[in-house]
């Protein structure tokens, strides 16, 4: 019984390490999103850090339109990045969980 507990603790520590490594790797995974007309483009990491925003000159004429585009495109990019982030971290966590009957 005690050996099982030690083994489980080791496995959890290993999983924690893998999660940290995965988070670091997600900093290098880039998510691109753009408006349907291509006038605004954003690039985020899978950890949801903004890396680049490209605005076409046509959008500089209309502040309100530019703001709307930014909100829309950023939200779509964040959704995409979040989906990748959660899927990657869930896979690592699931892989590292000890088999405890009735836990899942």
PDB file of N, CA and C in Angstrom:
ATOM      1  N   UNK A   1       0.826  -1.206   0.000  1.00  0.00           N
ATOM      2  CA  UNK A   1       0.000   0.000   0.000  1.00  0.00           C
ATOM      3  C   UNK A   1       0.867   1.267   0.000  1.00  0.00           C
ATOM      4  N   UNK A   2       1.868   1.293   0.901  1.00  0.00           N
ATOM      5  CA  UNK A   2       2.754   2.464   0.991  1.00  0.00           C
ATOM      6  C   UNK A   2       3.554   2.644  -0.292  1.00  0.00           C
ATOM      7  N   UNK A   3       3.993   1.527  -0.872  1.00  0.00           N
ATOM      8  CA  UNK A   3       4.741   1.569  -2.138  1.00  0.00           C
ATOM      9  C   UNK A   3       3.891   2.166  -3.241  1.00  0.00           C
ATOM     10  N   UNK A   4       2.608   1.806  -3.246  1.00  0.00           N
ATOM     11  CA  UNK A   4       1.679   2.352  -4.241  1.00  0.00           C
ATOM     12  C   UNK A   4       1.588   3.865  -4.115  1.00  0.00           C
ATOM     13  N   UNK A   5       1.530   4.345  -2.857  1.00  0.00           N
ATOM     14  CA  UNK A   5       1.423   5.779  -2.607  1.00  0.00           C
ATOM     15  C   UNK A   5       2.672   6.497  -3.095  1.00  0.00           C
ATOM     16  N   UNK A   6       3.836   5.934  -2.812  1.00  0.00           N
ATOM     17  CA  UNK A   6       5.094   6.542  -3.261  1.00  0.00           C
ATOM     18  C   UNK A   6       5.150   6.566  -4.793  1.00  0.00           C
ATOM     19  N   UNK A   7       4.730   5.481  -5.393  1.00  0.00           N
ATOM     20  CA  UNK A   7       4.707   5.394  -6.859  1.00  0.00           C
ATOM     21  C   UNK A   7       3.783   6.445  -7.449  1.00  0.00           C
ATOM     22  N   UNK A   8       2.629   6.619  -6.785  1.00  0.00           N
ATOM     23  CA  UNK A   8       1.645   7.595  -7.242  1.00  0.00           C
ATOM     24  C   UNK A   8       2.201   9.018  -7.137  1.00  0.00           C
ATOM     25  N   UNK A   9       2.885   9.300  -6.023  1.00  0.00           N
ATOM     26  CA  UNK A   9       3.463  10.633  -5.811  1.00  0.00           C
ATOM     27  C   UNK A   9       4.527  10.915  -6.882  1.00  0.00           C
ATOM     28  N   UNK A  10       5.324   9.917  -7.184  1.00  0.00           N
ATOM     29  CA  UNK A  10       6.357  10.057  -8.218  1.00  0.00           C
ATOM     30  C   UNK A  10       5.730  10.342  -9.570  1.00  0.00           C
ATOM     31  N   UNK A  11       4.649   9.612  -9.841  1.00  0.00           N
ATOM     32  CA  UNK A  11       3.940   9.785 -11.116  1.00  0.00           C
ATOM     33  C   UNK A  11       3.357  11.201 -11.208  1.00  0.00           C
ATOM     34  N   UNK A  12       2.808  11.698 -10.097  1.00  0.00           N
ATOM     35  CA  UNK A  12       2.223  13.045 -10.091  1.00  0.00           C
ATOM     36  C   UNK A  12       3.306  14.103 -10.320  1.00  0.00           C
ATOM     37  N   UNK A  13       4.461  13.914  -9.715  1.00  0.00           N
ATOM     38  CA  UNK A  13       5.575  14.854  -9.871  1.00  0.00           C
ATOM     39  C   UNK A  13       6.030  14.862 -11.338  1.00  0.00           C
ATOM     40  N   UNK A  14       6.111  13.662 -11.908  1.00  0.00           N
ATOM     41  CA  UNK A  14       6.504  13.513 -13.316  1.00  0.00           C
ATOM     42  C   UNK A  14       5.485  14.216 -14.220  1.00  0.00           C
ATOM     43  N   UNK A  15       4.212  14.045 -13.912  1.00  0.00           N
ATOM     44  CA  UNK A  15       3.144  14.676 -14.696  1.00  0.00           C
ATOM     45  C   UNK A  15       3.232  16.189 -14.591  1.00  0.00           C
ATOM     46  N   UNK A  16       3.519  16.692 -13.386  1.00  0.00           N
ATOM     47  CA  UNK A  16       3.655  18.132 -13.183  1.00  0.00           C
ATOM     48  C   UNK A  16       4.778  18.688 -14.064  1.00  0.00           C
ATOM     49  N   UNK A  17       5.872  17.937 -14.123  1.00  0.00           N
ATOM     50  CA  UNK A  17       7.014  18.337 -14.945  1.00  0.00           C
ATOM     51  C   UNK A  17       6.606  18.375 -16.420  1.00  0.00           C
ATOM     52  N   UNK A  18       5.871  17.343 -16.845  1.00  0.00           N
ATOM     53  CA  UNK A  18       5.423  17.277 -18.242  1.00  0.00           C
ATOM     54  C   UNK A  18       4.489  18.436 -18.564  1.00  0.00           C
ATOM     55  N   UNK A  19       3.650  18.818 -17.604  1.00  0.00           N
ATOM     56  CA  UNK A  19       2.732  19.946 -17.813  1.00  0.00           C
ATOM     57  C   UNK A  19       3.536  21.228 -17.998  1.00  0.00           C
ATOM     58  N   UNK A  20       4.558  21.427 -17.164  1.00  0.00           N
ATOM     59  CA  UNK A  20       5.412  22.622 -17.296  1.00  0.00           C
ATOM     60  C   UNK A  20       6.107  22.645 -18.657  1.00  0.00           C
ATOM     61  N   UNK A  21       6.624  21.475 -19.085  1.00  0.00           N
ATOM     62  CA  UNK A  21       7.285  21.381 -20.391  1.00  0.00           C
ATOM     63  C   UNK A  21       6.298  21.690 -21.511  1.00  0.00           C
ATOM     64  N   UNK A  22       5.078  21.186 -21.372  1.00  0.00           N
ATOM     65  CA  UNK A  22       4.044  21.422 -22.384  1.00  0.00           C
ATOM     66  C   UNK A  22       3.709  22.910 -22.454  1.00  0.00           C
ATOM     67  N   UNK A  23       3.597  23.560 -21.296  1.00  0.00           N
ATOM     68  CA  UNK A  23       3.307  25.003 -21.273  1.00  0.00           C
ATOM     69  C   UNK A  23       4.405  25.782 -21.997  1.00  0.00           C
ATOM     70  N   UNK A  24       5.665  25.398 -21.767  1.00  0.00           N
ATOM     71  CA  UNK A  24       6.781  26.064 -22.447  1.00  0.00           C
ATOM     72  C   UNK A  24       6.675  25.856 -23.961  1.00  0.00           C
ATOM     73  N   UNK A  25       6.362  24.618 -24.350  1.00  0.00           N
ATOM     74  CA  UNK A  25       6.248  24.309 -25.781  1.00  0.00           C
ATOM     75  C   UNK A  25       5.102  25.097 -26.412  1.00  0.00           C
ATOM     76  N   UNK A  26       4.022  25.300 -25.670  1.00  0.00           N
ATOM     77  CA  UNK A  26       2.866  26.034 -26.202  1.00  0.00           C
ATOM     78  C   UNK A  26       3.200  27.498 -26.481  1.00  0.00           C
ATOM     79  N   UNK A  27       4.284  27.998 -25.869  1.00  0.00           N
ATOM     80  CA  UNK A  27       4.752  29.355 -26.185  1.00  0.00           C
ATOM     81  C   UNK A  27       5.281  29.432 -27.616  1.00  0.00           C
ATOM     82  N   UNK A  28       5.643  28.280 -28.173  1.00  0.00           N
ATOM     83  CA  UNK A  28       6.201  28.262 -29.532  1.00  0.00           C
ATOM     84  C   UNK A  28       5.154  27.879 -30.580  1.00  0.00           C
ATOM     85  N   UNK A  29       3.959  27.489 -30.111  1.00  0.00           N
ATOM     86  CA  UNK A  29       2.877  27.135 -31.037  1.00  0.00           C
ATOM     87  C   UNK A  29       2.105  28.409 -31.369  1.00  0.00           C
ATOM     88  N   UNK A  30       2.112  28.777 -32.644  1.00  0.00           N
ATOM     89  CA  UNK A  30       1.464  30.036 -33.045  1.00  0.00           C
ATOM     90  C   UNK A  30       0.089  29.789 -33.647  1.00  0.00           C
ATOM     91  N   UNK A  31      -0.837  30.644 -33.283  1.00  0.00           N
ATOM     92  CA  UNK A  31      -2.207  30.582 -33.775  1.00  0.00           C
ATOM     93  C   UNK A  31      -2.462  31.859 -34.572  1.00  0.00           C
ATOM     94  N   UNK A  32      -2.795  31.699 -35.842  1.00  0.00           N
ATOM     95  CA  UNK A  32      -3.094  32.856 -36.699  1.00  0.00           C
ATOM     96  C   UNK A  32      -4.597  32.956 -36.905  1.00  0.00           C
ATOM     97  N   UNK A  33      -5.090  34.169 -36.877  1.00  0.00           N
ATOM     98  CA  UNK A  33      -6.512  34.427 -37.142  1.00  0.00           C
ATOM     99  C   UNK A  33      -6.595  35.726 -37.912  1.00  0.00           C
ATOM    100  N   UNK A  34      -7.597  35.825 -38.774  1.00  0.00           N
ATOM    101  CA  UNK A  34      -7.776  37.076 -39.508  1.00  0.00           C
ATOM    102  C   UNK A  34      -9.242  37.339 -39.769  1.00  0.00           C
ATOM    103  N   UNK A  35      -9.539  38.602 -40.067  1.00  0.00           N
ATOM    104  CA  UNK A  35     -10.912  38.964 -40.412  1.00  0.00           C
ATOM    105  C   UNK A  35     -11.230  38.308 -41.755  1.00  0.00           C
ATOM    106  N   UNK A  36     -12.520  38.155 -42.035  1.00  0.00           N
ATOM    107  CA  UNK A  36     -12.916  37.469 -43.270  1.00  0.00           C
ATOM    108  C   UNK A  36     -12.373  38.159 -44.518  1.00  0.00           C
ATOM    109  N   UNK A  37     -12.207  39.478 -44.460  1.00  0.00           N
ATOM    110  CA  UNK A  37     -11.681  40.194 -45.630  1.00  0.00           C
ATOM    111  C   UNK A  37     -10.149  40.335 -45.593  1.00  0.00           C
ATOM    112  N   UNK A  38      -9.532  39.792 -44.544  1.00  0.00           N
ATOM    113  CA  UNK A  38      -8.076  39.807 -44.450  1.00  0.00           C
ATOM    114  C   UNK A  38      -7.455  41.152 -44.083  1.00  0.00           C
ATOM    115  N   UNK A  39      -8.280  42.117 -43.679  1.00  0.00           N
ATOM    116  CA  UNK A  39      -7.749  43.449 -43.359  1.00  0.00           C
ATOM    117  C   UNK A  39      -7.068  43.510 -41.985  1.00  0.00           C
ATOM    118  N   UNK A  40      -7.401  42.556 -41.120  1.00  0.00           N
ATOM    119  CA  UNK A  40      -6.781  42.532 -39.801  1.00  0.00           C
ATOM    120  C   UNK A  40      -6.336  41.105 -39.497  1.00  0.00           C
ATOM    121  N   UNK A  41      -5.085  40.964 -39.079  1.00  0.00           N
ATOM    122  CA  UNK A  41      -4.544  39.644 -38.755  1.00  0.00           C
ATOM    123  C   UNK A  41      -3.896  39.702 -37.378  1.00  0.00           C
ATOM    124  N   UNK A  42      -4.079  38.629 -36.600  1.00  0.00           N
ATOM    125  CA  UNK A  42      -3.415  38.534 -35.304  1.00  0.00           C
ATOM    126  C   UNK A  42      -2.731  37.179 -35.185  1.00  0.00           C
ATOM    127  N   UNK A  43      -1.643  37.169 -34.439  1.00  0.00           N
ATOM    128  CA  UNK A  43      -0.939  35.930 -34.142  1.00  0.00           C
ATOM    129  C   UNK A  43      -0.773  35.851 -32.631  1.00  0.00           C
ATOM    130  N   UNK A  44      -1.201  34.727 -32.071  1.00  0.00           N
ATOM    131  CA  UNK A  44      -1.094  34.463 -30.641  1.00  0.00           C
ATOM    132  C   UNK A  44      -0.310  33.176 -30.446  1.00  0.00           C
ATOM    133  N   UNK A  45       0.268  33.011 -29.250  1.00  0.00           N
ATOM    134  CA  UNK A  45       0.820  31.703 -28.912  1.00  0.00           C
ATOM    135  C   UNK A  45      -0.339  30.868 -28.371  1.00  0.00           C
ATOM    136  N   UNK A  46      -0.141  29.569 -28.260  1.00  0.00           N
ATOM    137  CA  UNK A  46      -1.179  28.707 -27.687  1.00  0.00           C
ATOM    138  C   UNK A  46      -1.360  28.993 -26.196  1.00  0.00           C
ATOM    139  N   UNK A  47      -0.449  29.770 -25.615  1.00  0.00           N
ATOM    140  CA  UNK A  47      -0.623  30.236 -24.235  1.00  0.00           C
ATOM    141  C   UNK A  47      -1.315  31.594 -24.187  1.00  0.00           C
ATOM    142  N   UNK A  48      -1.877  32.000 -25.318  1.00  0.00           N
ATOM    143  CA  UNK A  48      -2.682  33.215 -25.437  1.00  0.00           C
ATOM    144  C   UNK A  48      -1.896  34.508 -25.221  1.00  0.00           C
ATOM    145  N   UNK A  49      -0.669  34.531 -25.676  1.00  0.00           N
ATOM    146  CA  UNK A  49       0.108  35.769 -25.674  1.00  0.00           C
ATOM    147  C   UNK A  49       0.104  36.323 -27.089  1.00  0.00           C
ATOM    148  N   UNK A  50      -0.185  37.618 -27.213  1.00  0.00           N
ATOM    149  CA  UNK A  50      -0.225  38.250 -28.531  1.00  0.00           C
ATOM    150  C   UNK A  50       1.207  38.400 -29.051  1.00  0.00           C
ATOM    151  N   UNK A  51       1.439  37.916 -30.265  1.00  0.00           N
ATOM    152  CA  UNK A  51       2.763  38.017 -30.879  1.00  0.00           C
ATOM    153  C   UNK A  51       2.790  39.074 -31.980  1.00  0.00           C
ATOM    154  N   UNK A  52       1.674  39.205 -32.708  1.00  0.00           N
ATOM    155  CA  UNK A  52       1.659  40.169 -33.809  1.00  0.00           C
ATOM    156  C   UNK A  52       0.229  40.577 -34.131  1.00  0.00           C
ATOM    157  N   UNK A  53       0.089  41.834 -34.554  1.00  0.00           N
ATOM    158  CA  UNK A  53      -1.189  42.350 -35.061  1.00  0.00           C
ATOM    159  C   UNK A  53      -0.848  43.132 -36.326  1.00  0.00           C
ATOM    160  N   UNK A  54      -1.518  42.787 -37.416  1.00  0.00           N
ATOM    161  CA  UNK A  54      -1.304  43.483 -38.679  1.00  0.00           C
ATOM    162  C   UNK A  54      -2.612  44.141 -39.084  1.00  0.00           C
ATOM    163  N   UNK A  55      -2.556  45.459 -39.287  1.00  0.00           N
ATOM    164  CA  UNK A  55      -3.755  46.218 -39.633  1.00  0.00           C
ATOM    165  C   UNK A  55      -3.562  46.827 -41.024  1.00  0.00           C
ATOM    166  N   UNK A  56      -4.497  46.538 -41.921  1.00  0.00           N
ATOM    167  CA  UNK A  56      -4.461  47.134 -43.261  1.00  0.00           C
ATOM    168  C   UNK A  56      -4.787  48.629 -43.148  1.00  0.00           C
ATOM    169  N   UNK A  57      -4.170  49.431 -44.003  1.00  0.00           N
ATOM    170  CA  UNK A  57      -4.390  50.887 -43.984  1.00  0.00           C
ATOM    171  C   UNK A  57      -5.863  51.262 -44.121  1.00  0.00           C
ATOM    172  N   UNK A  58      -6.627  50.434 -44.821  1.00  0.00           N
ATOM    173  CA  UNK A  58      -8.046  50.730 -45.032  1.00  0.00           C
ATOM    174  C   UNK A  58      -8.790  50.847 -43.699  1.00  0.00           C
ATOM    175  N   UNK A  59      -8.338  50.112 -42.688  1.00  0.00           N
ATOM    176  CA  UNK A  59      -9.017  50.154 -41.399  1.00  0.00           C
ATOM    177  C   UNK A  59      -8.636  51.384 -40.575  1.00  0.00           C
ATOM    178  N   UNK A  60      -7.596  52.072 -40.966  1.00  0.00           N
ATOM    179  CA  UNK A  60      -7.149  53.241 -40.209  1.00  0.00           C
ATOM    180  C   UNK A  60      -8.075  54.438 -40.405  1.00  0.00           C
ATOM    181  N   UNK A  61      -8.917  54.372 -41.413  1.00  0.00           N
ATOM    182  CA  UNK A  61      -9.864  55.454 -41.701  1.00  0.00           C
ATOM    183  C   UNK A  61     -11.012  55.486 -40.699  1.00  0.00           C
ATOM    184  N   UNK A  62     -11.344  54.306 -40.146  1.00  0.00           N
ATOM    185  CA  UNK A  62     -12.547  54.180 -39.331  1.00  0.00           C
ATOM    186  C   UNK A  62     -12.208  53.532 -37.988  1.00  0.00           C
ATOM    187  N   UNK A  63     -12.054  54.348 -36.965  1.00  0.00           N
ATOM    188  CA  UNK A  63     -11.659  53.873 -35.637  1.00  0.00           C
ATOM    189  C   UNK A  63     -12.636  52.824 -35.095  1.00  0.00           C
ATOM    190  N   UNK A  64     -13.924  53.079 -35.240  1.00  0.00           N
ATOM    191  CA  UNK A  64     -14.931  52.158 -34.719  1.00  0.00           C
ATOM    192  C   UNK A  64     -14.847  50.792 -35.388  1.00  0.00           C
ATOM    193  N   UNK A  65     -14.684  50.817 -36.711  1.00  0.00           N
ATOM    194  CA  UNK A  65     -14.577  49.568 -37.459  1.00  0.00           C
ATOM    195  C   UNK A  65     -13.323  48.802 -37.012  1.00  0.00           C
ATOM    196  N   UNK A  66     -12.216  49.506 -36.851  1.00  0.00           N
ATOM    197  CA  UNK A  66     -10.969  48.889 -36.408  1.00  0.00           C
ATOM    198  C   UNK A  66     -11.156  48.249 -35.031  1.00  0.00           C
ATOM    199  N   UNK A  67     -11.806  48.951 -34.128  1.00  0.00           N
ATOM    200  CA  UNK A  67     -12.052  48.405 -32.794  1.00  0.00           C
ATOM    201  C   UNK A  67     -12.914  47.155 -32.855  1.00  0.00           C
ATOM    202  N   UNK A  68     -13.974  47.189 -33.689  1.00  0.00           N
ATOM    203  CA  UNK A  68     -14.837  46.014 -33.852  1.00  0.00           C
ATOM    204  C   UNK A  68     -14.038  44.828 -34.389  1.00  0.00           C
ATOM    205  N   UNK A  69     -13.209  45.089 -35.408  1.00  0.00           N
ATOM    206  CA  UNK A  69     -12.373  44.037 -35.998  1.00  0.00           C
ATOM    207  C   UNK A  69     -11.453  43.428 -34.944  1.00  0.00           C
ATOM    208  N   UNK A  70     -10.812  44.301 -34.165  1.00  0.00           N
ATOM    209  CA  UNK A  70      -9.882  43.820 -33.135  1.00  0.00           C
ATOM    210  C   UNK A  70     -10.585  42.902 -32.141  1.00  0.00           C
ATOM    211  N   UNK A  71     -11.742  43.325 -31.672  1.00  0.00           N
ATOM    212  CA  UNK A  71     -12.488  42.514 -30.706  1.00  0.00           C
ATOM    213  C   UNK A  71     -12.850  41.160 -31.321  1.00  0.00           C
ATOM    214  N   UNK A  72     -13.422  41.184 -32.513  1.00  0.00           N
ATOM    215  CA  UNK A  72     -13.841  39.945 -33.176  1.00  0.00           C
ATOM    216  C   UNK A  72     -12.683  38.990 -33.438  1.00  0.00           C
ATOM    217  N   UNK A  73     -11.647  39.500 -34.066  1.00  0.00           N
ATOM    218  CA  UNK A  73     -10.521  38.654 -34.468  1.00  0.00           C
ATOM    219  C   UNK A  73      -9.743  38.170 -33.242  1.00  0.00           C
ATOM    220  N   UNK A  74      -9.554  39.031 -32.269  1.00  0.00           N
ATOM    221  CA  UNK A  74      -8.845  38.614 -31.054  1.00  0.00           C
ATOM    222  C   UNK A  74      -9.621  37.518 -30.327  1.00  0.00           C
ATOM    223  N   UNK A  75     -10.937  37.679 -30.224  1.00  0.00           N
ATOM    224  CA  UNK A  75     -11.742  36.661 -29.549  1.00  0.00           C
ATOM    225  C   UNK A  75     -11.667  35.316 -30.270  1.00  0.00           C
ATOM    226  N   UNK A  76     -11.721  35.343 -31.600  1.00  0.00           N
ATOM    227  CA  UNK A  76     -11.614  34.092 -32.366  1.00  0.00           C
ATOM    228  C   UNK A  76     -10.243  33.452 -32.157  1.00  0.00           C
ATOM    229  N   UNK A  77      -9.194  34.259 -32.151  1.00  0.00           N
ATOM    230  CA  UNK A  77      -7.836  33.748 -31.957  1.00  0.00           C
ATOM    231  C   UNK A  77      -7.673  33.174 -30.547  1.00  0.00           C
ATOM    232  N   UNK A  78      -8.236  33.860 -29.555  1.00  0.00           N
ATOM    233  CA  UNK A  78      -8.145  33.386 -28.170  1.00  0.00           C
ATOM    234  C   UNK A  78      -8.884  32.058 -28.013  1.00  0.00           C
ATOM    235  N   UNK A  79     -10.054  31.937 -28.657  1.00  0.00           N
ATOM    236  CA  UNK A  79     -10.807  30.678 -28.607  1.00  0.00           C
ATOM    237  C   UNK A  79      -9.980  29.532 -29.176  1.00  0.00           C
ATOM    238  N   UNK A  80      -9.374  29.772 -30.334  1.00  0.00           N
ATOM    239  CA  UNK A  80      -8.538  28.758 -30.984  1.00  0.00           C
ATOM    240  C   UNK A  80      -7.364  28.373 -30.096  1.00  0.00           C
ATOM    241  N   UNK A  81      -6.664  29.378 -29.570  1.00  0.00           N
ATOM    242  CA  UNK A  81      -5.492  29.142 -28.728  1.00  0.00           C
ATOM    243  C   UNK A  81      -5.885  28.384 -27.462  1.00  0.00           C
ATOM    244  N   UNK A  82      -7.033  28.743 -26.877  1.00  0.00           N
ATOM    245  CA  UNK A  82      -7.512  28.085 -25.665  1.00  0.00           C
ATOM    246  C   UNK A  82      -7.816  26.611 -25.944  1.00  0.00           C
ATOM    247  N   UNK A  83      -8.444  26.329 -27.075  1.00  0.00           N
ATOM    248  CA  UNK A  83      -8.771  24.946 -27.433  1.00  0.00           C
ATOM    249  C   UNK A  83      -7.498  24.109 -27.551  1.00  0.00           C
ATOM    250  N   UNK A  84      -6.482  24.647 -28.205  1.00  0.00           N
ATOM    251  CA  UNK A  84      -5.211  23.937 -28.350  1.00  0.00           C
ATOM    252  C   UNK A  84      -4.572  23.740 -26.977  1.00  0.00           C
ATOM    253  N   UNK A  85      -4.522  24.793 -26.197  1.00  0.00           N
ATOM    254  CA  UNK A  85      -3.918  24.775 -24.868  1.00  0.00           C
ATOM    255  C   UNK A  85      -4.581  23.713 -23.990  1.00  0.00           C
ATOM    256  N   UNK A  86      -5.912  23.753 -23.929  1.00  0.00           N
ATOM    257  CA  UNK A  86      -6.640  22.819 -23.061  1.00  0.00           C
ATOM    258  C   UNK A  86      -6.487  21.375 -23.520  1.00  0.00           C
ATOM    259  N   UNK A  87      -6.523  21.158 -24.839  1.00  0.00           N
ATOM    260  CA  UNK A  87      -6.380  19.804 -25.363  1.00  0.00           C
ATOM    261  C   UNK A  87      -4.999  19.238 -25.035  1.00  0.00           C
ATOM    262  N   UNK A  88      -3.970  20.048 -25.225  1.00  0.00           N
ATOM    263  CA  UNK A  88      -2.594  19.604 -24.944  1.00  0.00           C
ATOM    264  C   UNK A  88      -2.405  19.290 -23.459  1.00  0.00           C
ATOM    265  N   UNK A  89      -2.845  20.200 -22.601  1.00  0.00           N
ATOM    266  CA  UNK A  89      -2.662  20.000 -21.161  1.00  0.00           C
ATOM    267  C   UNK A  89      -3.521  18.852 -20.637  1.00  0.00           C
ATOM    268  N   UNK A  90      -4.722  18.692 -21.178  1.00  0.00           N
ATOM    269  CA  UNK A  90      -5.592  17.591 -20.754  1.00  0.00           C
ATOM    270  C   UNK A  90      -4.968  16.248 -21.133  1.00  0.00           C
ATOM    271  N   UNK A  91      -4.354  16.183 -22.315  1.00  0.00           N
ATOM    272  CA  UNK A  91      -3.708  14.934 -22.758  1.00  0.00           C
ATOM    273  C   UNK A  91      -2.563  14.567 -21.822  1.00  0.00           C
ATOM    274  N   UNK A  92      -1.768  15.553 -21.430  1.00  0.00           N
ATOM    275  CA  UNK A  92      -0.640  15.296 -20.522  1.00  0.00           C
ATOM    276  C   UNK A  92      -1.166  14.859 -19.155  1.00  0.00           C
ATOM    277  N   UNK A  93      -2.164  15.565 -18.642  1.00  0.00           N
ATOM    278  CA  UNK A  93      -2.707  15.258 -17.319  1.00  0.00           C
ATOM    279  C   UNK A  93      -3.342  13.869 -17.299  1.00  0.00           C
ATOM    280  N   UNK A  94      -4.108  13.542 -18.336  1.00  0.00           N
ATOM    281  CA  UNK A  94      -4.796  12.247 -18.411  1.00  0.00           C
ATOM    282  C   UNK A  94      -3.776  11.126 -18.488  1.00  0.00           C
ATOM    283  N   UNK A  95      -2.740  11.333 -19.279  1.00  0.00           N
ATOM    284  CA  UNK A  95      -1.688  10.345 -19.456  1.00  0.00           C
ATOM    285  C   UNK A  95      -0.958  10.091 -18.137  1.00  0.00           C
ATOM    286  N   UNK A  96      -0.826  11.138 -17.314  1.00  0.00           N
ATOM    287  CA  UNK A  96      -0.058  11.016 -16.091  1.00  0.00           C
ATOM    288  C   UNK A  96      -0.830  10.622 -14.865  1.00  0.00           C
ATOM    289  N   UNK A  97      -2.145  10.525 -14.979  1.00  0.00           N
ATOM    290  CA  UNK A  97      -2.937  10.203 -13.801  1.00  0.00           C
ATOM    291  C   UNK A  97      -2.833   8.716 -13.462  1.00  0.00           C
ATOM    292  N   UNK A  98      -2.637   8.417 -12.184  1.00  0.00           N
ATOM    293  CA  UNK A  98      -2.621   6.999 -11.791  1.00  0.00           C
ATOM    294  C   UNK A  98      -4.011   6.405 -11.952  1.00  0.00           C
ATOM    295  N   UNK A  99      -4.069   5.123 -12.185  1.00  0.00           N
ATOM    296  CA  UNK A  99      -5.367   4.448 -12.346  1.00  0.00           C
ATOM    297  C   UNK A  99      -5.979   4.182 -10.984  1.00  0.00           C
ATOM    298  N   UNK A 100      -6.880   5.058 -10.605  1.00  0.00           N
ATOM    299  CA  UNK A 100      -7.580   4.884  -9.340  1.00  0.00           C
ATOM    300  C   UNK A 100      -9.026   4.541  -9.688  1.00  0.00           C
ATOM    301  N   UNK A 101      -9.472   3.349  -9.333  1.00  0.00           N
ATOM    302  CA  UNK A 101     -10.833   2.949  -9.698  1.00  0.00           C
ATOM    303  C   UNK A 101     -11.858   3.962  -9.198  1.00  0.00           C
ATOM    304  N   UNK A 102     -12.787   4.302 -10.070  1.00  0.00           N
ATOM    305  CA  UNK A 102     -13.868   5.207  -9.703  1.00  0.00           C
ATOM    306  C   UNK A 102     -13.507   6.679  -9.777  1.00  0.00           C
ATOM    307  N   UNK A 103     -12.241   7.002 -10.145  1.00  0.00           N
ATOM    308  CA  UNK A 103     -11.834   8.398 -10.211  1.00  0.00           C
ATOM    309  C   UNK A 103     -12.364   9.051 -11.484  1.00  0.00           C
ATOM    310  N   UNK A 104     -12.364   8.319 -12.589  1.00  0.00           N
ATOM    311  CA  UNK A 104     -12.843   8.894 -13.851  1.00  0.00           C
ATOM    312  C   UNK A 104     -14.003   8.085 -14.368  1.00  0.00           C
TER     313      UNK A 104
END
